[in-house]
mmCIF file of C-alpha atoms in Angstrom:
data_model
loop_
_atom_site.group_PDB
_atom_site.id
_atom_site.type_symbol
_atom_site.label_atom_id
_atom_site.label_comp_id
_atom_site.label_asym_id
_atom_site.label_seq_id
_atom_site.Cartn_x
_atom_site.Cartn_y
_atom_site.Cartn_z
ATOM 1 C CA MET A 97 11.001 18.099 10.360
ATOM 2 C CA THR A 98 8.831 15.464 10.936
ATOM 3 C CA LEU A 99 9.057 13.897 7.480
ATOM 4 C CA CYS A 100 13.335 14.057 8.059
ATOM 5 C CA ILE A 101 12.746 12.121 10.981
ATOM 6 C CA MET A 102 10.586 9.204 8.945
ATOM 7 C CA SER A 103 12.148 9.251 5.614
ATOM 8 C CA TYR A 104 13.904 5.840 6.187
ATOM 9 C CA PHE A 105 10.830 4.194 6.841
ATOM 10 C CA MET A 106 8.774 6.428 4.169
ATOM 11 C CA GLU A 107 11.447 5.903 1.190
ATOM 12 C CA ASP A 108 12.739 2.181 1.995
ATOM 13 C CA VAL A 109 14.049 0.508 -1.339
ATOM 14 C CA ASP A 110 12.482 -2.763 0.129
ATOM 15 C CA LEU A 111 9.826 -1.719 1.013
ATOM 16 C CA ASN A 112 8.538 -0.065 -1.824
ATOM 17 C CA THR A 113 9.503 -3.029 -3.530
ATOM 18 C CA TYR A 114 7.390 -5.736 -1.845
ATOM 19 C CA MET A 115 4.329 -3.356 -1.806
ATOM 20 C CA TYR A 116 4.820 -3.419 -5.674
ATOM 21 C CA TYR A 117 5.189 -7.137 -5.814
ATOM 22 C CA LEU A 118 2.008 -7.095 -3.432
ATOM 23 C CA HIS A 119 -0.004 -5.052 -5.947
ATOM 24 C CA MET A 120 1.530 -6.989 -8.793
ATOM 25 C CA ASN A 121 0.500 -10.427 -7.572
ATOM 26 C CA TYR A 122 -2.318 -9.850 -5.547
ATOM 27 C CA PRO A 123 -4.752 -7.125 -7.349
ATOM 28 C CA PHE A 124 -7.565 -6.877 -5.187
ATOM 29 C CA TRP A 125 -9.679 -4.487 -7.815
ATOM 30 C CA MET A 126 -9.304 -7.316 -10.659
ATOM 31 C CA THR A 127 -12.050 -10.084 -11.104
ATOM 32 C CA ASP A 128 -11.270 -13.067 -12.395
ATOM 33 C CA ASP A 129 -13.640 -13.441 -15.493
ATOM 34 C CA ALA A 130 -12.370 -10.175 -16.857
ATOM 35 C CA TYR A 131 -8.258 -11.145 -16.366
ATOM 36 C CA GLY A 132 -8.432 -14.528 -15.977
ATOM 37 C CA ILE A 133 -6.293 -14.174 -12.272
ATOM 38 C CA ASN A 134 -7.150 -17.707 -10.588
ATOM 39 C CA LYS A 135 -5.981 -15.811 -6.734
ATOM 40 C CA GLU A 136 -8.920 -16.502 -4.360
ATOM 41 C CA ARG A 137 -7.411 -14.824 -1.519
ATOM 42 C CA ARG A 138 -5.589 -11.246 -3.125
ATOM 43 C CA GLY A 139 -8.158 -9.318 -1.151
ATOM 44 C CA GLU A 140 -7.450 -10.714 2.113
ATOM 45 C CA ILE A 141 -3.871 -11.221 1.234
ATOM 46 C CA MET A 142 -3.396 -7.317 0.275
ATOM 47 C CA MET A 143 -5.762 -6.642 3.366
ATOM 48 C CA TYR A 144 -3.309 -8.294 5.846
ATOM 49 C CA ALA A 145 -0.512 -6.544 4.585
ATOM 50 C CA ASN A 146 -1.568 -3.263 4.933
ATOM 51 C CA GLN A 147 -2.204 -3.557 8.166
ATOM 52 C CA GLN A 148 0.795 -4.462 9.344
ATOM 53 C CA LEU A 149 2.211 -1.525 7.163
ATOM 54 C CA LEU A 150 0.134 1.237 9.220
ATOM 55 C CA ALA A 151 1.039 -1.000 12.585
ATOM 56 C CA ARG A 152 4.756 -0.403 11.657
ATOM 57 C CA MET A 153 4.626 3.408 10.712
ATOM 58 C CA ARG A 154 1.999 4.041 14.076
ATOM 59 C CA LEU A 155 4.413 2.426 15.740
ATOM 60 C CA GLU A 156 7.581 4.166 14.612
ATOM 61 C CA ARG A 157 5.457 7.712 14.552
ATOM 62 C CA LEU A 158 5.450 7.297 17.889
ATOM 63 C CA SER A 159 8.305 6.106 19.064
ATOM 64 C CA HIS A 160 9.307 9.770 17.410
ATOM 65 C CA LYS A 161 7.217 11.421 19.388
ATOM 66 C CA MET A 162 4.871 12.459 16.719
ATOM 67 C CA CYS A 163 1.165 12.087 16.816
ATOM 68 C CA ASP A 164 -0.855 8.832 15.623
ATOM 69 C CA VAL A 165 -1.528 8.646 12.482
ATOM 70 C CA LYS A 166 -5.592 9.985 11.326
ATOM 71 C CA PRO A 167 -7.851 7.437 10.153
ATOM 72 C CA MET A 168 -8.470 7.149 6.432
ATOM 73 C CA MET A 169 -12.226 8.207 5.731
ATOM 74 C CA TRP A 170 -13.094 5.788 2.852
ATOM 75 C CA ASN A 171 -16.060 8.113 1.520
ATOM 76 C CA GLU A 172 -13.973 11.525 0.917
ATOM 77 C CA PRO A 173 -10.834 11.771 -1.111
ATOM 78 C CA LEU A 174 -7.453 12.328 -0.401
ATOM 79 C CA GLU A 175 -5.479 15.036 0.674
ATOM 80 C CA THR A 176 -2.513 13.958 -2.007
ATOM 81 C CA GLY A 177 -2.418 11.360 -4.199
ATOM 82 C CA TYR A 178 0.286 9.209 -5.419
ATOM 83 C CA TRP A 179 0.078 8.301 -9.498
ATOM 84 C CA PRO A 180 3.518 6.183 -9.641
ATOM 85 C CA LYS A 181 2.443 5.506 -13.720
ATOM 86 C CA ILE A 182 2.781 1.915 -13.129
ATOM 87 C CA ARG A 183 1.814 -0.668 -16.118
ATOM 88 C CA LEU A 184 0.378 -4.191 -15.332
ATOM 89 C CA PRO A 185 2.571 -7.079 -17.075
ATOM 90 C CA SER A 186 -0.621 -6.523 -19.698
ATOM 91 C CA GLY A 187 0.408 -3.409 -20.541
ATOM 92 C CA ASP A 188 -2.706 -1.797 -18.938
ATOM 93 C CA GLU A 189 -2.706 1.015 -16.631
ATOM 94 C CA MET A 190 -2.757 0.131 -12.445
ATOM 95 C CA PRO A 191 -5.391 2.600 -11.392
#
Protein backbone atom coordinates (compact mmCIF):
# COMPACT_ATOMS: atom_id res chain seq x y z
CA MET A 1 0.00 0.00 0.00
CA THR A 2 2.80 2.44 0.81
CA LEU A 3 4.41 2.05 -2.62
CA CYS A 4 1.12 2.85 -4.35
CA ILE A 5 0.78 6.06 -2.35
CA MET A 6 4.26 7.29 -3.29
CA SER A 7 4.32 6.02 -6.88
CA TYR A 8 3.56 9.49 -8.26
CA PHE A 9 6.82 10.67 -6.73
CA MET A 10 9.04 7.62 -7.15
CA GLU A 11 8.09 6.98 -10.78
CA ASP A 12 8.04 10.58 -11.98
CA VAL A 13 9.47 10.72 -15.51
CA ASP A 14 10.65 14.31 -15.19
CA LEU A 15 12.41 13.60 -11.90
CA ASN A 16 14.16 10.57 -13.40
CA THR A 17 15.19 12.67 -16.41
CA TYR A 18 16.61 15.33 -14.11
CA MET A 19 18.62 12.76 -12.15
CA TYR A 20 19.88 11.26 -15.43
CA TYR A 21 20.99 14.75 -16.53
CA LEU A 22 22.83 15.32 -13.26
CA HIS A 23 24.66 12.00 -13.47
CA MET A 24 25.65 12.55 -17.10
CA ASN A 25 26.76 16.18 -16.80
CA TYR A 26 28.18 16.20 -13.27
CA PRO A 27 29.79 12.78 -12.71
CA PHE A 28 31.24 13.09 -9.21
CA TRP A 29 33.06 9.73 -9.42
CA MET A 30 35.25 10.63 -12.43
CA THR A 31 38.63 12.30 -12.15
CA ASP A 32 39.59 15.28 -14.26
CA ASP A 33 42.83 13.66 -15.44
CA ALA A 34 41.39 10.33 -16.60
CA TYR A 35 38.28 11.64 -18.36
CA GLY A 36 39.14 15.22 -19.27
CA ILE A 37 36.19 16.70 -17.40
CA ASN A 38 36.73 20.24 -16.21
CA LYS A 39 33.82 20.90 -13.85
CA GLU A 40 35.20 21.81 -10.47
CA ARG A 41 31.99 21.78 -8.39
CA ARG A 42 30.36 18.59 -9.67
CA GLY A 43 30.43 16.77 -6.31
CA GLU A 44 28.89 19.77 -4.58
CA ILE A 45 26.11 20.02 -7.17
CA MET A 46 25.27 16.31 -6.89
CA MET A 47 25.24 16.45 -3.09
CA TYR A 48 22.93 19.47 -3.11
CA ALA A 49 20.54 17.80 -5.58
CA ASN A 50 20.44 14.61 -3.49
CA GLN A 51 19.78 16.59 -0.29
CA GLN A 52 16.88 18.42 -1.94
CA LEU A 53 15.45 15.18 -3.32
CA LEU A 54 15.65 13.49 0.07
CA ALA A 55 14.01 16.48 1.79
CA ARG A 56 11.15 16.39 -0.71
CA MET A 57 10.73 12.64 -0.26
CA ARG A 58 10.65 12.99 3.53
CA LEU A 59 7.97 15.67 3.32
CA GLU A 60 5.89 13.58 0.92
CA ARG A 61 6.11 10.55 3.22
CA LEU A 62 5.22 12.56 6.32
CA SER A 63 2.25 14.17 4.55
CA HIS A 64 0.86 10.66 3.89
CA LYS A 65 1.37 9.73 7.57
CA MET A 66 4.17 7.29 6.71
CA CYS A 67 7.31 6.72 8.76
CA ASP A 68 10.38 8.86 8.22
CA VAL A 69 13.21 7.75 5.93
CA LYS A 70 15.84 5.62 7.66
CA PRO A 71 19.36 7.10 7.58
CA MET A 72 21.72 5.53 5.09
CA MET A 73 24.77 3.76 6.44
CA TRP A 74 27.60 4.36 3.99
CA ASN A 75 29.69 1.50 5.44
CA GLU A 76 27.05 -1.17 4.76
CA PRO A 77 25.75 -2.47 1.41
CA LEU A 78 22.33 -1.30 0.26
CA GLU A 79 19.45 -3.72 0.74
CA THR A 80 18.02 -3.28 -2.74
CA GLY A 81 20.18 -2.12 -5.59
CA TYR A 82 19.22 -0.46 -8.82
CA TRP A 83 21.18 -1.24 -11.97
CA PRO A 84 19.81 0.79 -14.86
CA LYS A 85 22.44 -0.33 -17.40
CA ILE A 86 23.04 3.27 -18.46
CA ARG A 87 26.09 4.03 -20.59
CA LEU A 88 28.12 7.21 -20.55
CA PRO A 89 28.51 9.27 -23.74
CA SER A 90 31.95 7.65 -24.18
CA GLY A 91 30.34 4.17 -24.27
CA ASP A 92 31.62 3.08 -20.84
CA GLU A 93 29.18 1.60 -18.34
CA MET A 94 28.02 3.98 -15.64
CA PRO A 95 29.04 2.75 -12.17
